[in-house]
Short mmCIF file of C-alpha atoms and ligand atoms in Angstrom, two decimals:
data_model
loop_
_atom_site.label_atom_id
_atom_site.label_comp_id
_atom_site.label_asym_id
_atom_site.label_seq_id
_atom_site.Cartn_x
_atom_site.Cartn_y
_atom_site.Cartn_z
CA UNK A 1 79.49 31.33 35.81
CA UNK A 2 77.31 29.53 38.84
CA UNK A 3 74.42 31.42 39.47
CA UNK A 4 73.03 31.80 42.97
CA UNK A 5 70.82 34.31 44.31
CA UNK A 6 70.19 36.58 41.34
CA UNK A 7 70.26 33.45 38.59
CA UNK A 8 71.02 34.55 34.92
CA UNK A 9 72.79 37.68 36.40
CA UNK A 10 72.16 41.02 35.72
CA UNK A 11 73.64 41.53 32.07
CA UNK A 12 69.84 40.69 30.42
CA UNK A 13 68.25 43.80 29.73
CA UNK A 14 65.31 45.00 27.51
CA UNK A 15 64.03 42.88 25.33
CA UNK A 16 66.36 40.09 26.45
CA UNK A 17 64.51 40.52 29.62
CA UNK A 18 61.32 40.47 28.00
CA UNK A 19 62.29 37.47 26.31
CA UNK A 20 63.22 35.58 29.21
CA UNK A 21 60.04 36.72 30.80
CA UNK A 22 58.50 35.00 28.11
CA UNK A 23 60.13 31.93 27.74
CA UNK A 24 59.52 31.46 32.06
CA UNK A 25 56.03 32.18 31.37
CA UNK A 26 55.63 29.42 28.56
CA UNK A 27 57.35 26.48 30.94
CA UNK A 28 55.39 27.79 33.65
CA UNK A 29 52.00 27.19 31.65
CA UNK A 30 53.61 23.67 29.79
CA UNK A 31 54.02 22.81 33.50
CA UNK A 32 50.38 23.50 34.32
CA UNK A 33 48.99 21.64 31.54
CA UNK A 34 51.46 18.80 32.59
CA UNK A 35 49.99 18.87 36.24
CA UNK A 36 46.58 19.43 35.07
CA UNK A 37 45.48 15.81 33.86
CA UNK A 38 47.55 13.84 36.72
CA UNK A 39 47.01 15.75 39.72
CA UNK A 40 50.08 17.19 42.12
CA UNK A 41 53.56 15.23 41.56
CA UNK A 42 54.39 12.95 43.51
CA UNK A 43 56.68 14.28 46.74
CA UNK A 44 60.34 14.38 46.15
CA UNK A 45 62.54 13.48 49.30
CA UNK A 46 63.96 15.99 50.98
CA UNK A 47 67.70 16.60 50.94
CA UNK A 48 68.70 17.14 54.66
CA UNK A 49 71.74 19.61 55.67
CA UNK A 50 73.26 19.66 58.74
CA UNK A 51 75.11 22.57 60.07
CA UNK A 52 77.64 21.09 62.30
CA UNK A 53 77.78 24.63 64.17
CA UNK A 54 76.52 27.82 63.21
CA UNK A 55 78.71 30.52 62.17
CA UNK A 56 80.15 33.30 64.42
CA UNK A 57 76.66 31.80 66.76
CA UNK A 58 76.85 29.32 69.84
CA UNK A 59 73.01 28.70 69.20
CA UNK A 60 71.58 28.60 65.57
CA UNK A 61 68.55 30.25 64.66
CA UNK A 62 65.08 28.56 64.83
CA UNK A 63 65.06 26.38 61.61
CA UNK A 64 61.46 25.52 60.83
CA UNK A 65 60.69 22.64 58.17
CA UNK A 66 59.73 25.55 55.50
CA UNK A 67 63.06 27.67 56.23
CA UNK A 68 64.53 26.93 52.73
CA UNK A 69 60.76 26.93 50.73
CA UNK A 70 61.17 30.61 51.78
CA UNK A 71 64.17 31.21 50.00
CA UNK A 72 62.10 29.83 47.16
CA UNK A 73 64.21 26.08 47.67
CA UNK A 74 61.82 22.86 48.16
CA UNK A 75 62.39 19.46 49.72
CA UNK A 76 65.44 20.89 51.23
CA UNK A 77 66.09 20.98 54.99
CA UNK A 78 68.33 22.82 57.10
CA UNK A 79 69.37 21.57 60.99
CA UNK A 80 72.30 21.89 63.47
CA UNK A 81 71.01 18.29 64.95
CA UNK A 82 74.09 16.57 65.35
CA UNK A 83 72.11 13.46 65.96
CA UNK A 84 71.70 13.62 62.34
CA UNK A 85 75.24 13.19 61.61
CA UNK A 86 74.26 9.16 60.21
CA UNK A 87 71.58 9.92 58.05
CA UNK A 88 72.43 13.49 56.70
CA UNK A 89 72.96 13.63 52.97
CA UNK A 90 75.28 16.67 53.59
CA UNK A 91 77.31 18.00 56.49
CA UNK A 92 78.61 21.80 56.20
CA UNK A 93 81.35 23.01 57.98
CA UNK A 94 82.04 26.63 58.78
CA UNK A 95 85.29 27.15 58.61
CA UNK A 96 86.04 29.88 61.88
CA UNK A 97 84.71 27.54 64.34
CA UNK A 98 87.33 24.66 62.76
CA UNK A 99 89.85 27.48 63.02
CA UNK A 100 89.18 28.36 67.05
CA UNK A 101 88.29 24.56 67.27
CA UNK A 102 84.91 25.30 69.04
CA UNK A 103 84.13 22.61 66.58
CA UNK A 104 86.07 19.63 65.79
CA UNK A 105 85.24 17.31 62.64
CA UNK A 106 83.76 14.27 63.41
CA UNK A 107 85.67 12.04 61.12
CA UNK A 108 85.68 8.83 63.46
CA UNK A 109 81.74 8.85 63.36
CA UNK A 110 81.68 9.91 59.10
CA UNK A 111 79.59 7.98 57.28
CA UNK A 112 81.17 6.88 54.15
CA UNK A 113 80.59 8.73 50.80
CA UNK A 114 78.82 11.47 53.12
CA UNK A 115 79.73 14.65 51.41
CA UNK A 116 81.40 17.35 53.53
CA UNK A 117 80.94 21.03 52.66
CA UNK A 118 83.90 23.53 53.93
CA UNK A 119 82.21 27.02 54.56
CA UNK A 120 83.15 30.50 54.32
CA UNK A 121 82.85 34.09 53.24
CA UNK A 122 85.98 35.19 54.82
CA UNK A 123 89.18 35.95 52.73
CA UNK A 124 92.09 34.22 52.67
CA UNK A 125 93.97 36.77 54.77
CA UNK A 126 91.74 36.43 57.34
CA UNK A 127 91.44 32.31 56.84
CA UNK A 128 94.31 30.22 59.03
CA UNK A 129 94.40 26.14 59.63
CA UNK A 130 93.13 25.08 56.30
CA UNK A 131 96.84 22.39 55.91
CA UNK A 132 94.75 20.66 58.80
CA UNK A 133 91.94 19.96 56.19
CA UNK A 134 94.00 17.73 53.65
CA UNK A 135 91.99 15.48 51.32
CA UNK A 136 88.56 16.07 54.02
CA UNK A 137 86.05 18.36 52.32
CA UNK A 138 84.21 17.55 48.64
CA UNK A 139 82.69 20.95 48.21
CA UNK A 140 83.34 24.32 49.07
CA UNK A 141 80.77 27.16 49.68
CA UNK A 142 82.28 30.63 49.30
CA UNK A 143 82.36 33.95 47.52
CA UNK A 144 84.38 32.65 45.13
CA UNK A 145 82.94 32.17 41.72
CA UNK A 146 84.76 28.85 41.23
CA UNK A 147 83.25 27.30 44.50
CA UNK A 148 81.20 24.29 44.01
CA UNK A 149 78.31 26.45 46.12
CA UNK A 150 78.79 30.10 44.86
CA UNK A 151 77.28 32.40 47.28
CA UNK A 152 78.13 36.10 46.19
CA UNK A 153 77.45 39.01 49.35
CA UNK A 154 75.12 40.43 46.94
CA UNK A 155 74.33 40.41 43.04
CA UNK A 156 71.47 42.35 41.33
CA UNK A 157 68.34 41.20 39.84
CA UNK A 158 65.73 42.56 37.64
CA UNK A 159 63.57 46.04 39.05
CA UNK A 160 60.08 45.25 38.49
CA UNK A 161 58.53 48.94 39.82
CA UNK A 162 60.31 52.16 39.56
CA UNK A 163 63.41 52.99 40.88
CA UNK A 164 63.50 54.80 44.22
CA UNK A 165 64.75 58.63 44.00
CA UNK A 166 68.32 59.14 44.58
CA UNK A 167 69.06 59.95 48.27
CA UNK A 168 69.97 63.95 48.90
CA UNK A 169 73.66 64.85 49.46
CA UNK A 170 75.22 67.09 51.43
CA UNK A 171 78.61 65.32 51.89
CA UNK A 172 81.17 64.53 49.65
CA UNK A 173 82.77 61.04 50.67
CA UNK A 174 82.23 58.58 53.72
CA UNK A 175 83.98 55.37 54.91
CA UNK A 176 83.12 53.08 57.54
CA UNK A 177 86.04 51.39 59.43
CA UNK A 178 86.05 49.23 62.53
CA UNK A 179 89.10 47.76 62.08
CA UNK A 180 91.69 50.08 60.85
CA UNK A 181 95.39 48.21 60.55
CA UNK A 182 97.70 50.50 59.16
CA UNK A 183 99.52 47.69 57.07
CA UNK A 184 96.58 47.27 55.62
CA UNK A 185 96.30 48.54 51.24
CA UNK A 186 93.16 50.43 52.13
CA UNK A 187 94.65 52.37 55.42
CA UNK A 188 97.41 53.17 52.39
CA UNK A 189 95.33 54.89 49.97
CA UNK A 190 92.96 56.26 53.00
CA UNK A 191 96.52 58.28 54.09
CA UNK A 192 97.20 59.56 50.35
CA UNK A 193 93.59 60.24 49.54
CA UNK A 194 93.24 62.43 52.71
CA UNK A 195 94.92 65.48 51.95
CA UNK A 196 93.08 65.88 48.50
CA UNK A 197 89.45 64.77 49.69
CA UNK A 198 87.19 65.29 52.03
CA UNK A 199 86.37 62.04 53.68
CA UNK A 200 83.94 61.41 56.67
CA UNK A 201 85.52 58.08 58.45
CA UNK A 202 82.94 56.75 60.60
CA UNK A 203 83.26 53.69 62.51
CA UNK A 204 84.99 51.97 65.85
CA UNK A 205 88.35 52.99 64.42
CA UNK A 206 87.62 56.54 64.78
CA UNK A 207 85.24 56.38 67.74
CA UNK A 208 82.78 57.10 65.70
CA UNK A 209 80.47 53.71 65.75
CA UNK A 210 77.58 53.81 63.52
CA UNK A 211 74.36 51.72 65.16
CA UNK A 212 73.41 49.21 62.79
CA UNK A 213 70.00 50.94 61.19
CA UNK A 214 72.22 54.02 61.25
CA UNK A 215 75.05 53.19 58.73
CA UNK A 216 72.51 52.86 55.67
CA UNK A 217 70.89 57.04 56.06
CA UNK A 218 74.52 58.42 57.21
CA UNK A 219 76.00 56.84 53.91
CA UNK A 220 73.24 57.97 51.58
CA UNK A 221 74.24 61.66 52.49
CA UNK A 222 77.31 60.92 50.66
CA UNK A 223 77.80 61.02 46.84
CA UNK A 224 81.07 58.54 47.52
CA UNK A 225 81.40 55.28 49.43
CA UNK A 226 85.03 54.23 50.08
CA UNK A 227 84.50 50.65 49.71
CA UNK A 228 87.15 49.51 50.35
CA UNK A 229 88.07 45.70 50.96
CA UNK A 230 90.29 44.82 53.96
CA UNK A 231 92.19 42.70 51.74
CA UNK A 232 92.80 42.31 48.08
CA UNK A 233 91.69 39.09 46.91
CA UNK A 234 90.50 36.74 43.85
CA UNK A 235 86.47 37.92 43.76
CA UNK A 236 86.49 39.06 47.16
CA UNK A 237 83.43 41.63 47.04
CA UNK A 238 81.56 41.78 50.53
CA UNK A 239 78.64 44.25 51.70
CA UNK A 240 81.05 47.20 51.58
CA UNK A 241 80.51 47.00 47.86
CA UNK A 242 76.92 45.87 47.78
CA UNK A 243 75.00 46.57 50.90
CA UNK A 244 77.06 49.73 51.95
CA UNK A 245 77.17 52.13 48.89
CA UNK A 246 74.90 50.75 46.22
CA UNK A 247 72.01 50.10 48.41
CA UNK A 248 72.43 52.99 50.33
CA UNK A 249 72.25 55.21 47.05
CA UNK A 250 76.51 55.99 47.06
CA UNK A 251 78.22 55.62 44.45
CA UNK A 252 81.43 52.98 45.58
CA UNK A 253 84.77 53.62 45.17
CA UNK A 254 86.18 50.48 45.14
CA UNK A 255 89.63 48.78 46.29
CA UNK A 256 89.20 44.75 45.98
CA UNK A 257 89.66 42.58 42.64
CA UNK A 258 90.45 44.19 39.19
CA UNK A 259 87.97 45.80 37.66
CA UNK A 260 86.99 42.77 35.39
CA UNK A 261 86.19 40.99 38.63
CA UNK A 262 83.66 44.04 39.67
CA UNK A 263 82.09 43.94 35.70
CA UNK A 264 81.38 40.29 36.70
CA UNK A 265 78.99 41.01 39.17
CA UNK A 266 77.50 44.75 38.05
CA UNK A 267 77.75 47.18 35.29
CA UNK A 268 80.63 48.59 34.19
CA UNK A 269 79.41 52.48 35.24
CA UNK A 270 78.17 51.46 38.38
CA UNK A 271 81.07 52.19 40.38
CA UNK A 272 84.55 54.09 40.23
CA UNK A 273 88.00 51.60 40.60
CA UNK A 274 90.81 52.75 41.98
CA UNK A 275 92.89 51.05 39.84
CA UNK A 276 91.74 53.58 36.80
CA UNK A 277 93.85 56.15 38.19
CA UNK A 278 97.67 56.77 38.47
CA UNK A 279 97.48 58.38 41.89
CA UNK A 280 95.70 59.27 44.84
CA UNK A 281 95.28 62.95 43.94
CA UNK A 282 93.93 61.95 40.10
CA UNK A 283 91.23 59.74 42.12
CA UNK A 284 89.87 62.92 44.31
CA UNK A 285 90.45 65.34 41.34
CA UNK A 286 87.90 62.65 39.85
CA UNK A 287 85.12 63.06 42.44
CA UNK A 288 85.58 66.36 43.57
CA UNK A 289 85.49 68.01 39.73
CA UNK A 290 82.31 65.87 38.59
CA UNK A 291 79.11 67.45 37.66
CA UNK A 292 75.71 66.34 38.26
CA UNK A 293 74.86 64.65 34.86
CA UNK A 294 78.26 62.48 35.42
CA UNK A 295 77.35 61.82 38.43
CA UNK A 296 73.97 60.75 37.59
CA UNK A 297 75.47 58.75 35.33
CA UNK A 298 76.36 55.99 37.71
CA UNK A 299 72.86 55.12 38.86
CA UNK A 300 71.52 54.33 35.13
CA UNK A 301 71.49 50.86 36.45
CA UNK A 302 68.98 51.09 38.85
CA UNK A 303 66.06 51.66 36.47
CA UNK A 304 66.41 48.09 36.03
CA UNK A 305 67.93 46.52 38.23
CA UNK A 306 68.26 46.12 41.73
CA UNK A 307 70.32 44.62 44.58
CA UNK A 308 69.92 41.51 46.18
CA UNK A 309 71.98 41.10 49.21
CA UNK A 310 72.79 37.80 50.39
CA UNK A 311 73.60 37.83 53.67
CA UNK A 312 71.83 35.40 56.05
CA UNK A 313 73.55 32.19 56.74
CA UNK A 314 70.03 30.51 56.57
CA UNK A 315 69.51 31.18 52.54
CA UNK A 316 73.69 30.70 52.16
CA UNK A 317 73.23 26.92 53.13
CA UNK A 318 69.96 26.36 50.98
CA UNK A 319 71.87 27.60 47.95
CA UNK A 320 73.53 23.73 48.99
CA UNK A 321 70.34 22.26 47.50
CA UNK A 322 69.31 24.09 44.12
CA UNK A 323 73.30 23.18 43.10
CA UNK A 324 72.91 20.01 44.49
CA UNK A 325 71.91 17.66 41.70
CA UNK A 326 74.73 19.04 39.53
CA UNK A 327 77.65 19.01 42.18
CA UNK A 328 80.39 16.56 40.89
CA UNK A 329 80.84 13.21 42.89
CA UNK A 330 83.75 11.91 44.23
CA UNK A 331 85.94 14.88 44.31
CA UNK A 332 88.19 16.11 47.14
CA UNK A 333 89.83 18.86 47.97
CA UNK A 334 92.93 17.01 48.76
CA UNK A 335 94.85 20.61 49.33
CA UNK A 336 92.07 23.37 50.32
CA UNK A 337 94.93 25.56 51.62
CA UNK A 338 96.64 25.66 48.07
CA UNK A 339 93.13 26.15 46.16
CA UNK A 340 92.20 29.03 48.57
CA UNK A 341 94.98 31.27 48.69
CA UNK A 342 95.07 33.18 45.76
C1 NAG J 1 67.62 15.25 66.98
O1 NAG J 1 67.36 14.16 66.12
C2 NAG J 1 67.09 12.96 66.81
C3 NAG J 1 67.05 11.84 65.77
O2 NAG J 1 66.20 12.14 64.72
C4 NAG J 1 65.79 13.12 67.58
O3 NAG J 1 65.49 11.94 68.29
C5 NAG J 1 65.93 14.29 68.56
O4 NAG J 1 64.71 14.54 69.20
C6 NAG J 1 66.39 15.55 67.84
N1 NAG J 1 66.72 16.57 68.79
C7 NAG J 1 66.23 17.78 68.73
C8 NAG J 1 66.69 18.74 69.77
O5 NAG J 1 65.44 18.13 67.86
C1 NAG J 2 79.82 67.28 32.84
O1 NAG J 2 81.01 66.51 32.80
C2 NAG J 2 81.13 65.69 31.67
C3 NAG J 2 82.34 64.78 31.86
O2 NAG J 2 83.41 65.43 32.44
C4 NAG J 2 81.23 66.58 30.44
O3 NAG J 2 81.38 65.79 29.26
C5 NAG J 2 79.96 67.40 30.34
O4 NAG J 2 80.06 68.31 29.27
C6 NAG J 2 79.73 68.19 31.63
N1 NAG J 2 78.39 68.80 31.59
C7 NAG J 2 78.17 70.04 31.96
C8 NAG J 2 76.75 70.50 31.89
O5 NAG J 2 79.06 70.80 32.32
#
């Protein structure tokens, strides 16, 4: 599996930890001693990105020289400078503005062998034009773990201090819609769940809009998250998973990939899949009969780990220059539409 963001994933533990820890700490003082005798390496050029326009954005953010070294990348340099379009060594593309055609690719003006990164974190239900974008892009930057550039919503990483207490509950199960389509799998098991469950829907779908420092307390009241993906797709895990139920201290019920996809990314006990019960009714029967030391039971996890949620476009596209060196050469996506929709 790539790593990005949380590197060699979550599944080390104890002493595997430990021994990890160790072996970091040994390079780390080989690479002093190296350094020592010879004084500070010589610099490395800078790889230089260019963001042809910012997504969902008609202005980008301010991109200072040290944007990526903050995301713990060096000599790697993010800008939306267009006049940089000759000289860049790699041009990223997010795909919605392609799709609306705020932005149009520049192919008359393309340097040759200038590789061209096609962008997103949408899902291919919500992803239209890509048969325009034969044989154009070499790498793709998505959730998907196969992308060239993986870029998860979230992943979890080693706790170093003590785990914070559990939030206290006074409700049973919450969801957050603010776009409710009734075709949609989720509205589905939403109407079925219903009459056996207790759910709090919050959200612009039931004119109940949560502010955005507000959705993170109102969830942790809940012992339940309904996270629950707008559509069903091949590692499509977004913040409803990550940001809105495990870091706000719910346990998720999730609706997305199979449940291998899900062990991927976290442990096995850290959530509760839909797909582990025959109906609707056996799923609330489920959470509404636990006791406490079940319950508990899905939080072991965060004595060591933690979650990591990767959701600023700025660190997304300086992922682009820790996988540079090993991205392969040469290769095109000569039919994106094909590779995407699964
Ligand atoms: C964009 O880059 C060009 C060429 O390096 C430079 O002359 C120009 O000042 C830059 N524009 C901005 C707004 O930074
Ligand atoms: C709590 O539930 C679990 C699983 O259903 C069960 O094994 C355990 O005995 C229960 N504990 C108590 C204290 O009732």
């Amino acid at each position: 599996m790539n790593n990005a963001g949380c590197g060699p994933t979550w599944r080390l533990q104890g002493w595997g930890a430990l021994a990890w820890g160790a072996l970091l700490m040994a390079l780390w003082l080989l690479w002093l001693l190296e350094l020592a005798p010879r004084g500070p390496p010589a610099p490395q050029p800078a790889i230089t990105i260019l963001i042809w326009h910012w997504p969902f954005a008609d202005r980008s953010p301010e991109l200072p020289s040290d944007t990526c070294a903050r995301y713990g990348m060096a000599h790697c340099r993010l800008s939306t400078n267009r006049s940089l379009l000759a000289s860049a060594d790699v041009v990223v593309f997010h795909h919605r503005e392609l799709e609306t055609q705020q932005s149009l690719l520049p192919l008359a003006q393309r340097p040759p062998g200038q590789p061209w990164v096609w962008a997103s974190m949408e899902s291919p239900s919500h992803t239209h034009g890509l048969s325009h974008f034969r044989g154009i892009f070499n790498w793709v930057l998505s959730y998907r773990r196969d992308s060239d550039i993986f870029v998860p919503y979230g992943c979890l990483e080693p706790r170093l201090g003590p785990s914070p207490a559990l939030p206290a509950k006074s409700g049973l199960a919450a969801w957050v819609v603010s776009n409710f389509q009734a075709r949609q799998r989720r509205a589905g098991l939403y109407r079925q769940l219903a009459p056996h469950l207790r759910v709090d829907v919050f959200g612009r779908a039931n004119g109940r809009p949560l502010c955005a420092d507000c959705l993170l307390p109102t969830v942790a009241r809940y012992r339940f998250y309904l996270s629950f993906e707008n559509s069903q797709h091949r590692d499509y895990i977004t913040e409803k998973f990550w940001r809105n139920a495990l870091v706000a201290g719910a346990v998720p019920v999730v609706l997305g990939p199979p449940r291998a996809t899900y062990e991927a990314f976290a442990p096995p006990d850290a959530f509760v899949h839909v797909d582990d019960f025959g109906s609707a009714r056996e799923l609330a029967a489920f959470l509404t009969g636990m006791n406490e030391s079940r319950y508990r039971r899905f939080f072991a996890w965060r004595d060591r780990l933690r979650v990591r949620l990767l959701a600023d476009w700025r660190e997304r596209f300086c992922t682009i220059c820790a996988r540079y060196p090993h991205l392969p050469r040469g290769h095109v996506y000569e039919d994106l539409e094909g590779w995407f929709q699964d």
